[in-house]
């Protein structure tokens, strides 16, 4: 009996050391992600993204912002804001090109994502009313989260930011993605169309109408297309947000059935391209929760919806103004929370 106890103690000791070692390894690996510490954000002066010569069609005094109904955070739902930006100068924040709320609902085994249109005209706490994507430039995660809370009544729990270089690395790390291209999209990405030559600095070769396997560079060109309609007819920034959701869906399809060992290898190649306000333990917890949901796809939504807004001009900016802020908030909250 004494020998049996010794064997059991040795086995338990070895297992404990293995668990401790694995945890320490993960902590070191997760420590490679760039971190933003809460309360240490540097706020900038405001400016306006002047993109039109049209006279003002609205004034701030004429806008109705509604009742700003805020929904309380719900048990089992975690909202992670994915931010994509084109950092043109080292160390400086640009306006956020992409803002997607990824919601993980462990109570209902559900993953969902909401694209927030960057030209939506919103109230920015401490600043003048402006385009939604200006909030990230002025005050990073902190101000963007506060802006989303004030305008949409949604609490953002965590944030993850990736720049264009990081986007390429993520796509390449998962082995590329399969995307169906229209004739216009092929012409744009190949640099054969007028818009393609004007806006696409890296023409892609070998593309065909129909299904294509895109590497990181090609996927980035695809995700940034604004001036060519999608197969569904979405144009301009509406088409771009649709393509971004397609890319995320395809990346998800590549990852959802991968074993943890392969996921760690993929993470190893992209860690340095990510920035977050999450701790290592929070990352592990959220990743494990999402991995264990066992869902086959991510539900999609866009704010604002078609037919729920008008295009306006103010301060030299082309902006989107919701027809009814209360309806917009209620629909968004219903999609995320079922509230």
mmCIF file with all atom_site columns, C-alpha atoms in Angstrom, residues 47-60 62-63 65 95 117-124 128-134 226 236-238 304 308-323 325:
data_model
loop_
_atom_site.group_PDB
_atom_site.id
_atom_site.type_symbol
_atom_site.label_atom_id
_atom_site.label_alt_id
_atom_site.label_comp_id
_atom_site.label_asym_id
_atom_site.label_entity_id
_atom_site.label_seq_id
_atom_site.pdbx_PDB_ins_code
_atom_site.Cartn_x
_atom_site.Cartn_y
_atom_site.Cartn_z
_atom_site.occupancy
_atom_site.B_iso_or_equiv
_atom_site.pdbx_formal_charge
_atom_site.auth_seq_id
_atom_site.auth_comp_id
_atom_site.auth_asym_id
_atom_site.auth_atom_id
_atom_site.pdbx_PDB_model_num
ATOM 1  C CA . UNK A 1 47  ? -10.704 67.157 -36.595 1.00 0.00 ? 47  UNK A CA 1
ATOM 2  C CA . UNK A 1 48  ? -13.202 66.372 -39.327 1.00 0.00 ? 48  UNK A CA 1
ATOM 3  C CA . UNK A 1 49  ? -12.809 63.974 -42.251 1.00 0.00 ? 49  UNK A CA 1
ATOM 4  C CA . UNK A 1 50  ? -13.829 66.426 -44.968 1.00 0.00 ? 50  UNK A CA 1
ATOM 5  C CA . UNK A 1 51  ? -14.772 64.390 -48.027 1.00 0.00 ? 51  UNK A CA 1
ATOM 6  C CA . UNK A 1 52  ? -17.430 66.470 -49.804 1.00 0.00 ? 52  UNK A CA 1
ATOM 7  C CA . UNK A 1 53  ? -17.928 69.964 -51.196 1.00 0.00 ? 53  UNK A CA 1
ATOM 8  C CA . UNK A 1 54  ? -21.705 69.723 -50.811 1.00 0.00 ? 54  UNK A CA 1
ATOM 9  C CA . UNK A 1 55  ? -23.411 72.331 -48.609 1.00 0.00 ? 55  UNK A CA 1
ATOM 10 C CA . UNK A 1 56  ? -24.701 71.226 -45.213 1.00 0.00 ? 56  UNK A CA 1
ATOM 11 C CA . UNK A 1 57  ? -27.998 69.366 -45.498 1.00 0.00 ? 57  UNK A CA 1
ATOM 12 C CA . UNK A 1 58  ? -28.455 69.013 -41.729 1.00 0.00 ? 58  UNK A CA 1
ATOM 13 C CA . UNK A 1 59  ? -27.520 70.835 -38.534 1.00 0.00 ? 59  UNK A CA 1
ATOM 14 C CA . UNK A 1 60  ? -26.828 69.381 -35.105 1.00 0.00 ? 60  UNK A CA 1
ATOM 15 C CA . UNK A 1 62  ? -32.175 69.559 -36.028 1.00 0.00 ? 62  UNK A CA 1
ATOM 16 C CA . UNK A 1 63  ? -31.202 66.030 -34.964 1.00 0.00 ? 63  UNK A CA 1
ATOM 17 C CA . UNK A 1 65  ? -30.976 61.406 -30.747 1.00 0.00 ? 65  UNK A CA 1
ATOM 18 C CA . UNK A 1 95  ? -9.472  56.440 -38.052 1.00 0.00 ? 95  UNK A CA 1
ATOM 19 C CA . UNK A 1 117 ? -20.673 51.770 -40.485 1.00 0.00 ? 117 UNK A CA 1
ATOM 20 C CA . UNK A 1 118 ? -17.760 54.134 -40.103 1.00 0.00 ? 118 UNK A CA 1
ATOM 21 C CA . UNK A 1 119 ? -19.609 57.158 -41.568 1.00 0.00 ? 119 UNK A CA 1
ATOM 22 C CA . UNK A 1 120 ? -22.462 56.974 -39.060 1.00 0.00 ? 120 UNK A CA 1
ATOM 23 C CA . UNK A 1 121 ? -22.934 60.432 -37.506 1.00 0.00 ? 121 UNK A CA 1
ATOM 24 C CA . UNK A 1 122 ? -22.769 60.044 -33.719 1.00 0.00 ? 122 UNK A CA 1
ATOM 25 C CA . UNK A 1 123 ? -22.300 61.849 -30.447 1.00 0.00 ? 123 UNK A CA 1
ATOM 26 C CA . UNK A 1 124 ? -18.706 61.485 -29.220 1.00 0.00 ? 124 UNK A CA 1
ATOM 27 C CA . UNK A 1 128 ? -18.225 67.531 -31.271 1.00 0.00 ? 128 UNK A CA 1
ATOM 28 C CA . UNK A 1 129 ? -20.570 65.194 -33.120 1.00 0.00 ? 129 UNK A CA 1
ATOM 29 C CA . UNK A 1 130 ? -18.601 63.399 -35.821 1.00 0.00 ? 130 UNK A CA 1
ATOM 30 C CA . UNK A 1 131 ? -18.217 60.205 -37.818 1.00 0.00 ? 131 UNK A CA 1
ATOM 31 C CA . UNK A 1 132 ? -18.075 57.077 -35.688 1.00 0.00 ? 132 UNK A CA 1
ATOM 32 C CA . UNK A 1 133 ? -14.607 56.150 -36.941 1.00 0.00 ? 133 UNK A CA 1
ATOM 33 C CA . UNK A 1 134 ? -13.205 59.433 -35.559 1.00 0.00 ? 134 UNK A CA 1
ATOM 34 C CA . UNK A 1 226 ? -15.412 50.206 -51.901 1.00 0.00 ? 226 UNK A CA 1
ATOM 35 C CA . UNK A 1 236 ? -19.392 51.654 -51.411 1.00 0.00 ? 236 UNK A CA 1
ATOM 36 C CA . UNK A 1 237 ? -18.789 51.151 -47.674 1.00 0.00 ? 237 UNK A CA 1
ATOM 37 C CA . UNK A 1 238 ? -21.845 48.869 -47.456 1.00 0.00 ? 238 UNK A CA 1
ATOM 38 C CA . UNK A 1 304 ? -27.550 50.946 -39.835 1.00 0.00 ? 304 UNK A CA 1
ATOM 39 C CA . UNK A 1 308 ? -33.160 53.019 -41.962 1.00 0.00 ? 308 UNK A CA 1
ATOM 40 C CA . UNK A 1 309 ? -30.975 56.079 -42.605 1.00 0.00 ? 309 UNK A CA 1
ATOM 41 C CA . UNK A 1 310 ? -30.336 58.980 -44.942 1.00 0.00 ? 310 UNK A CA 1
ATOM 42 C CA . UNK A 1 311 ? -27.110 60.248 -46.494 1.00 0.00 ? 311 UNK A CA 1
ATOM 43 C CA . UNK A 1 312 ? -26.386 63.812 -45.392 1.00 0.00 ? 312 UNK A CA 1
ATOM 44 C CA . UNK A 1 313 ? -23.660 66.478 -45.514 1.00 0.00 ? 313 UNK A CA 1
ATOM 45 C CA . UNK A 1 314 ? -22.332 68.373 -42.507 1.00 0.00 ? 314 UNK A CA 1
ATOM 46 C CA . UNK A 1 315 ? -19.035 70.209 -41.869 1.00 0.00 ? 315 UNK A CA 1
ATOM 47 C CA . UNK A 1 316 ? -17.716 69.001 -45.222 1.00 0.00 ? 316 UNK A CA 1
ATOM 48 C CA . UNK A 1 317 ? -18.424 65.362 -44.344 1.00 0.00 ? 317 UNK A CA 1
ATOM 49 C CA . UNK A 1 318 ? -20.655 62.790 -46.022 1.00 0.00 ? 318 UNK A CA 1
ATOM 50 C CA . UNK A 1 319 ? -22.415 61.054 -43.143 1.00 0.00 ? 319 UNK A CA 1
ATOM 51 C CA . UNK A 1 320 ? -25.179 58.557 -42.405 1.00 0.00 ? 320 UNK A CA 1
ATOM 52 C CA . UNK A 1 321 ? -28.013 59.734 -40.178 1.00 0.00 ? 321 UNK A CA 1
ATOM 53 C CA . UNK A 1 322 ? -30.487 57.158 -38.763 1.00 0.00 ? 322 UNK A CA 1
ATOM 54 C CA . UNK A 1 323 ? -34.169 57.847 -39.356 1.00 0.00 ? 323 UNK A CA 1
ATOM 55 C CA . UNK A 1 325 ? -32.246 56.279 -33.180 1.00 0.00 ? 325 UNK A CA 1
#
